[in-house]
mmCIF file of C-alpha atoms and ligand atoms in Angstrom:
data_model
loop_
_atom_site.group_PDB
_atom_site.id
_atom_site.type_symbol
_atom_site.label_atom_id
_atom_site.label_comp_id
_atom_site.label_asym_id
_atom_site.label_seq_id
_atom_site.Cartn_x
_atom_site.Cartn_y
_atom_site.Cartn_z
ATOM 1 C CA MET Z 56 -7.038 -25.801 -67.476
ATOM 2 C CA ALA Z 57 -8.406 -26.766 -64.064
ATOM 3 C CA ILE Z 58 -6.674 -26.056 -60.799
ATOM 4 C CA ILE Z 59 -5.043 -29.258 -59.545
ATOM 5 C CA GLU Z 60 -4.648 -29.643 -55.794
ATOM 6 C CA LEU Z 61 -2.981 -32.300 -53.718
ATOM 7 C CA TYR Z 62 -4.772 -33.062 -50.456
ATOM 8 C CA HIS Z 63 -3.281 -35.278 -47.781
ATOM 9 C CA GLY Z 64 -5.916 -37.186 -45.875
ATOM 10 C CA ASP Z 65 -9.358 -38.733 -45.895
ATOM 11 C CA ILE Z 66 -11.349 -38.017 -49.057
ATOM 12 C CA THR Z 67 -14.637 -38.246 -47.144
ATOM 13 C CA HIS Z 68 -13.883 -34.923 -45.438
ATOM 14 C CA LEU Z 69 -13.744 -32.912 -48.645
ATOM 15 C CA GLU Z 70 -16.392 -30.319 -49.424
ATOM 16 C CA VAL Z 71 -16.482 -30.633 -53.190
ATOM 17 C CA ASP Z 72 -19.276 -31.226 -55.683
ATOM 18 C CA ALA Z 73 -18.231 -34.867 -56.097
ATOM 19 C CA ILE Z 74 -15.802 -37.378 -54.667
ATOM 20 C CA VAL Z 75 -14.831 -40.465 -56.640
ATOM 21 C CA ASN Z 76 -15.003 -43.912 -55.076
ATOM 22 C CA ALA Z 77 -12.580 -46.712 -56.008
ATOM 23 C CA ALA Z 78 -15.309 -49.346 -55.944
ATOM 24 C CA ASN Z 79 -15.636 -52.940 -57.137
ATOM 25 C CA ALA Z 80 -17.951 -54.215 -59.864
ATOM 26 C CA SER Z 81 -20.775 -55.011 -57.428
ATOM 27 C CA LEU Z 82 -20.923 -51.391 -56.153
ATOM 28 C CA LEU Z 83 -22.048 -52.891 -52.868
ATOM 29 C CA GLY Z 84 -19.168 -51.652 -50.739
ATOM 30 C CA GLY Z 85 -15.847 -53.060 -49.627
ATOM 31 C CA GLY Z 86 -12.707 -52.053 -47.752
ATOM 32 C CA GLY Z 87 -10.243 -49.196 -48.277
ATOM 33 C CA VAL Z 88 -11.613 -45.931 -49.571
ATOM 34 C CA ASP Z 89 -14.869 -47.662 -50.596
ATOM 35 C CA GLY Z 90 -15.527 -48.707 -46.991
ATOM 36 C CA ALA Z 91 -14.668 -45.246 -45.702
ATOM 37 C CA ILE Z 92 -17.062 -43.589 -48.153
ATOM 38 C CA HIS Z 93 -19.949 -45.926 -47.307
ATOM 39 C CA ARG Z 94 -19.397 -45.458 -43.579
ATOM 40 C CA ALA Z 95 -19.307 -41.669 -43.854
ATOM 41 C CA ALA Z 96 -22.247 -41.414 -46.281
ATOM 42 C CA GLY Z 97 -24.510 -43.712 -44.251
ATOM 43 C CA SER Z 98 -26.749 -46.610 -45.215
ATOM 44 C CA GLU Z 99 -28.792 -44.654 -47.759
ATOM 45 C CA LEU Z 100 -25.803 -44.821 -50.100
ATOM 46 C CA LEU Z 101 -25.872 -48.614 -50.197
ATOM 47 C CA LYS Z 102 -29.609 -48.523 -50.903
ATOM 48 C CA GLU Z 103 -29.044 -46.349 -53.962
ATOM 49 C CA CYS Z 104 -26.062 -48.449 -55.082
ATOM 50 C CA LYS Z 105 -28.236 -51.573 -55.046
ATOM 51 C CA LEU Z 106 -30.369 -50.005 -57.779
ATOM 52 C CA LEU Z 107 -27.422 -49.502 -60.137
ATOM 53 C CA ASN Z 108 -26.829 -53.138 -61.211
ATOM 54 C CA GLY Z 109 -23.088 -52.928 -60.684
ATOM 55 C CA CYS Z 110 -20.503 -51.282 -62.883
ATOM 56 C CA ALA Z 111 -17.970 -52.534 -65.423
ATOM 57 C CA THR Z 112 -14.237 -52.013 -64.978
ATOM 58 C CA GLY Z 113 -13.237 -48.616 -66.402
ATOM 59 C CA GLU Z 114 -16.798 -47.297 -66.160
ATOM 60 C CA ALA Z 115 -18.421 -44.908 -63.664
ATOM 61 C CA LYS Z 116 -21.849 -44.349 -62.085
ATOM 62 C CA ILE Z 117 -23.092 -41.518 -59.892
ATOM 63 C CA THR Z 118 -25.128 -41.385 -56.672
ATOM 64 C CA LYS Z 119 -25.959 -38.744 -54.126
ATOM 65 C CA GLY Z 120 -23.502 -38.100 -51.290
ATOM 66 C CA TYR Z 121 -26.008 -38.402 -48.399
ATOM 67 C CA ASN Z 122 -24.182 -37.592 -45.123
ATOM 68 C CA LEU Z 123 -20.963 -36.655 -46.878
ATOM 69 C CA PRO Z 124 -20.016 -33.008 -47.354
ATOM 70 C CA ALA Z 125 -19.726 -33.831 -51.065
ATOM 71 C CA LYS Z 126 -22.963 -33.568 -53.032
ATOM 72 C CA TYR Z 127 -22.291 -36.645 -55.174
ATOM 73 C CA VAL Z 128 -20.249 -39.848 -55.172
ATOM 74 C CA ILE Z 129 -19.002 -41.095 -58.535
ATOM 75 C CA HIS Z 130 -18.291 -44.804 -58.288
ATOM 76 C CA THR Z 131 -15.688 -46.150 -60.671
ATOM 77 C CA VAL Z 132 -14.165 -49.620 -60.890
ATOM 78 C CA GLY Z 133 -10.422 -49.721 -61.358
ATOM 79 C CA PRO Z 134 -8.594 -52.655 -62.955
ATOM 80 C CA VAL Z 135 -6.931 -55.308 -60.823
ATOM 81 C CA TRP Z 136 -3.217 -55.364 -61.752
ATOM 82 C CA TYR Z 137 -2.362 -58.695 -63.391
ATOM 83 C CA GLY Z 138 1.070 -57.698 -64.688
ATOM 84 C CA GLY Z 139 0.064 -55.089 -67.266
ATOM 85 C CA LYS Z 140 -0.960 -57.192 -70.240
ATOM 86 C CA ASN Z 141 -4.683 -57.105 -69.602
ATOM 87 C CA ARG Z 142 -5.388 -53.511 -70.693
ATOM 88 C CA GLU Z 143 -4.823 -52.324 -67.124
ATOM 89 C CA GLU Z 144 -3.374 -48.951 -68.173
ATOM 90 C CA GLU Z 145 -6.156 -48.210 -70.648
ATOM 91 C CA LEU Z 146 -8.805 -49.226 -68.111
ATOM 92 C CA LEU Z 147 -7.306 -47.032 -65.394
ATOM 93 C CA ALA Z 148 -7.247 -44.021 -67.737
ATOM 94 C CA SER Z 149 -10.860 -44.791 -68.586
ATOM 95 C CA CYS Z 150 -11.811 -44.613 -64.878
ATOM 96 C CA TYR Z 151 -10.564 -41.018 -64.673
ATOM 97 C CA LYS Z 152 -12.063 -40.002 -68.014
ATOM 98 C CA ARG Z 153 -15.461 -41.620 -67.473
ATOM 99 C CA SER Z 154 -15.683 -40.177 -63.955
ATOM 100 C CA LEU Z 155 -15.130 -36.691 -65.351
ATOM 101 C CA GLU Z 156 -17.673 -37.263 -68.118
ATOM 102 C CA VAL Z 157 -20.264 -38.453 -65.603
ATOM 103 C CA ALA Z 158 -19.404 -35.465 -63.391
ATOM 104 C CA MET Z 159 -20.187 -33.105 -66.247
ATOM 105 C CA THR Z 160 -23.679 -34.563 -66.667
ATOM 106 C CA HIS Z 161 -24.424 -33.331 -63.119
ATOM 107 C CA ASP Z 162 -22.830 -29.877 -63.379
ATOM 108 C CA VAL Z 163 -19.956 -30.858 -61.116
ATOM 109 C CA SER Z 164 -17.161 -28.295 -61.199
ATOM 110 C CA THR Z 165 -15.049 -29.474 -58.246
ATOM 111 C CA ILE Z 166 -14.107 -33.142 -57.894
ATOM 112 C CA ALA Z 167 -11.731 -35.240 -55.789
ATOM 113 C CA PHE Z 168 -10.139 -38.547 -56.778
ATOM 114 C CA PRO Z 169 -8.509 -41.223 -54.623
ATOM 115 C CA ASN Z 170 -5.549 -43.128 -56.086
ATOM 116 C CA ILE Z 171 -7.706 -45.659 -57.906
ATOM 117 C CA SER Z 172 -6.453 -49.288 -58.037
ATOM 118 C CA THR Z 173 -3.300 -48.578 -56.009
ATOM 119 C CA GLY Z 174 -4.538 -50.302 -52.844
ATOM 120 C CA VAL Z 175 -5.763 -53.890 -52.818
ATOM 121 C CA TYR Z 176 -5.886 -53.911 -56.640
ATOM 122 C CA HIS Z 177 -2.056 -53.481 -56.662
ATOM 123 C CA PHE Z 178 -1.616 -51.222 -59.694
ATOM 124 C CA PRO Z 179 1.990 -49.893 -59.562
ATOM 125 C CA LYS Z 180 1.687 -46.511 -57.862
ATOM 126 C CA GLU Z 181 4.116 -44.508 -59.966
ATOM 127 C CA ARG Z 182 2.540 -45.541 -63.270
ATOM 128 C CA ALA Z 183 -0.965 -45.059 -61.846
ATOM 129 C CA ALA Z 184 -0.086 -41.490 -60.842
ATOM 130 C CA GLU Z 185 1.269 -40.682 -64.306
ATOM 131 C CA ILE Z 186 -1.913 -41.992 -65.910
ATOM 132 C CA ALA Z 187 -4.123 -40.093 -63.433
ATOM 133 C CA VAL Z 188 -2.386 -36.737 -63.884
ATOM 134 C CA HIS Z 189 -2.111 -37.074 -67.667
ATOM 135 C CA THR Z 190 -5.749 -38.091 -68.138
ATOM 136 C CA VAL Z 191 -7.105 -35.362 -65.868
ATOM 137 C CA LYS Z 192 -4.943 -32.718 -67.491
ATOM 138 C CA GLU Z 193 -5.950 -33.779 -71.005
ATOM 139 C CA PHE Z 194 -9.640 -33.802 -70.130
ATOM 140 C CA THR Z 195 -9.756 -30.499 -68.270
ATOM 141 C CA ASP Z 196 -7.799 -28.758 -71.028
ATOM 142 C CA THR Z 197 -10.833 -29.174 -73.256
ATOM 143 C CA HIS Z 198 -13.587 -29.048 -70.596
ATOM 144 C CA PRO Z 199 -13.342 -25.786 -68.648
ATOM 145 C CA GLU Z 200 -16.557 -26.625 -66.773
ATOM 146 C CA ILE Z 201 -14.380 -28.763 -64.476
ATOM 147 C CA GLN Z 202 -12.697 -26.024 -62.466
ATOM 148 C CA LYS Z 203 -10.866 -27.900 -59.748
ATOM 149 C CA VAL Z 204 -9.541 -31.458 -59.408
ATOM 150 C CA ILE Z 205 -8.157 -32.669 -56.100
ATOM 151 C CA PHE Z 206 -6.006 -35.786 -55.763
ATOM 152 C CA ALA Z 207 -6.611 -37.172 -52.270
ATOM 153 C CA LEU Z 208 -3.403 -38.843 -51.097
ATOM 154 C CA PHE Z 209 -3.774 -41.241 -48.204
ATOM 155 C CA ASP Z 210 -0.511 -43.140 -48.047
ATOM 156 C CA ARG Z 211 3.066 -41.933 -47.857
ATOM 157 C CA GLU Z 212 4.184 -43.455 -51.136
ATOM 158 C CA ASN Z 213 1.454 -41.798 -53.210
ATOM 159 C CA THR Z 214 2.069 -38.501 -51.408
ATOM 160 C CA ASP Z 215 5.743 -38.583 -52.423
ATOM 161 C CA ILE Z 216 4.983 -39.669 -55.993
ATOM 162 C CA TYR Z 217 2.335 -37.008 -56.647
ATOM 163 C CA SER Z 218 4.364 -34.229 -55.029
ATOM 164 C CA LYS Z 219 7.191 -34.891 -57.470
ATOM 165 C CA LEU Z 220 4.998 -35.560 -60.495
ATOM 166 C CA VAL Z 221 2.800 -32.507 -60.197
ATOM 167 C CA SER Z 222 5.635 -30.056 -59.546
ATOM 168 C CA ILE Z 223 7.929 -31.473 -62.255
ATOM 169 C CA ASP Z 224 5.408 -32.180 -65.002
ATOM 170 C CA SER Z 225 3.041 -29.348 -64.388
ATOM 171 C CA PRO Z 226 4.649 -26.169 -63.142
ATOM 172 C CA ASP Z 227 1.482 -24.292 -64.111
ATOM 173 C CA PHE Z 228 -0.730 -26.322 -61.774
ATOM 174 C CA GLY Z 229 -2.289 -24.140 -59.095
ATOM 175 C CA SER Z 230 -2.575 -25.097 -55.466
HETATM 176 N N1 LIG T 218 -9.412 -41.404 -48.355
HETATM 177 C C1 LIG T 218 -8.586 -41.309 -49.427
HETATM 178 N N2 LIG T 218 -7.864 -42.364 -49.888
HETATM 179 C C2 LIG T 218 -7.985 -43.539 -49.218
HETATM 180 C C3 LIG T 218 -8.831 -43.710 -48.094
HETATM 181 C C4 LIG T 218 -9.563 -42.575 -47.669
HETATM 182 N N3 LIG T 218 -10.403 -42.625 -46.612
HETATM 183 N N4 LIG T 218 -8.710 -44.996 -47.653
HETATM 184 C C5 LIG T 218 -7.829 -45.610 -48.476
HETATM 185 N N5 LIG T 218 -7.369 -44.730 -49.415
HETATM 186 P P1 LIG T 218 -8.244 -49.169 -52.218
HETATM 187 P P2 LIG T 218 -8.408 -50.185 -54.990
HETATM 188 C C6 LIG T 218 -6.416 -44.943 -50.526
HETATM 189 O O1 LIG T 218 -7.729 -50.466 -51.751
HETATM 190 O O2 LIG T 218 -6.964 -50.544 -54.997
HETATM 191 C C7 LIG T 218 -12.217 -51.994 -52.030
HETATM 192 O O3 LIG T 218 -12.454 -53.050 -51.152
HETATM 193 C C8 LIG T 218 -5.424 -46.072 -50.405
HETATM 194 O O4 LIG T 218 -4.294 -45.652 -49.637
HETATM 195 O O5 LIG T 218 -9.303 -48.503 -51.417
HETATM 196 O O6 LIG T 218 -8.967 -49.458 -56.189
HETATM 197 C C9 LIG T 218 -13.221 -51.930 -53.172
HETATM 198 O O7 LIG T 218 -14.497 -52.375 -52.779
HETATM 199 C C10 LIG T 218 -5.035 -46.281 -51.860
HETATM 200 O O8 LIG T 218 -3.997 -45.396 -52.247
HETATM 201 O O9 LIG T 218 -8.871 -49.308 -53.733
HETATM 202 C C11 LIG T 218 -12.622 -52.827 -54.201
HETATM 203 O O10 LIG T 218 -12.931 -54.184 -53.952
HETATM 204 C C12 LIG T 218 -6.305 -45.906 -52.635
HETATM 205 O O11 LIG T 218 -7.177 -45.287 -51.672
HETATM 206 C C13 LIG T 218 -11.145 -52.625 -54.016
HETATM 207 O O12 LIG T 218 -10.965 -52.189 -52.657
HETATM 208 C C14 LIG T 218 -7.030 -47.067 -53.280
HETATM 209 O O13 LIG T 218 -6.994 -48.198 -52.415
HETATM 210 C C15 LIG T 218 -10.602 -51.549 -54.911
HETATM 211 O O14 LIG T 218 -9.207 -51.519 -54.807
#
């Protein structure tokens, strides 16, 4: 079981093997956490992203971290919330799982996630947090190579939700 940490602030500041980007299918940048990551990594990141031919929803692709303290960026594309009947939950779980699988191909042992899809993609935050914690826990239970997973919490609502969820559901989570 990996150590799960909650971090309050900007994911681009984290010194981990990989940070995950909540990107869009073009992988060519955007607002929110995507914009922050591209700004902090510098223009070389966009150059590498242009070579990737985009990314499907629920999938993940990896690049270097360039000027970031993180060695890699794993770009995943969360589902836009259309009411819940378009496989949104399954696709969100897939973002976390595929990001961890891609991480393992690059010997990543410490990784930080933003709250994928809970910004402009409008996935309900409480349900998104449950899916994120459950998927990460399930994966790391069987993949000890992933030693630490950090949830980067940027807004008040997600901070409150994760604080409750992690302490209630997972009393054995480290900090
Ligand atoms: N560090 C950590 N979390 C952040 C940061 C940051 N610097 N900035 C924002 N967040 P969003 P989405 C949180 O909208 O919903 C982009 O334009 C934010 O509070 O960034 O998956 C992409 O290009 C929220 O909880 O991503 C796509 O087009 C979470 O990150 C689209 O937005 C996700 O919010 C993806 O939408």
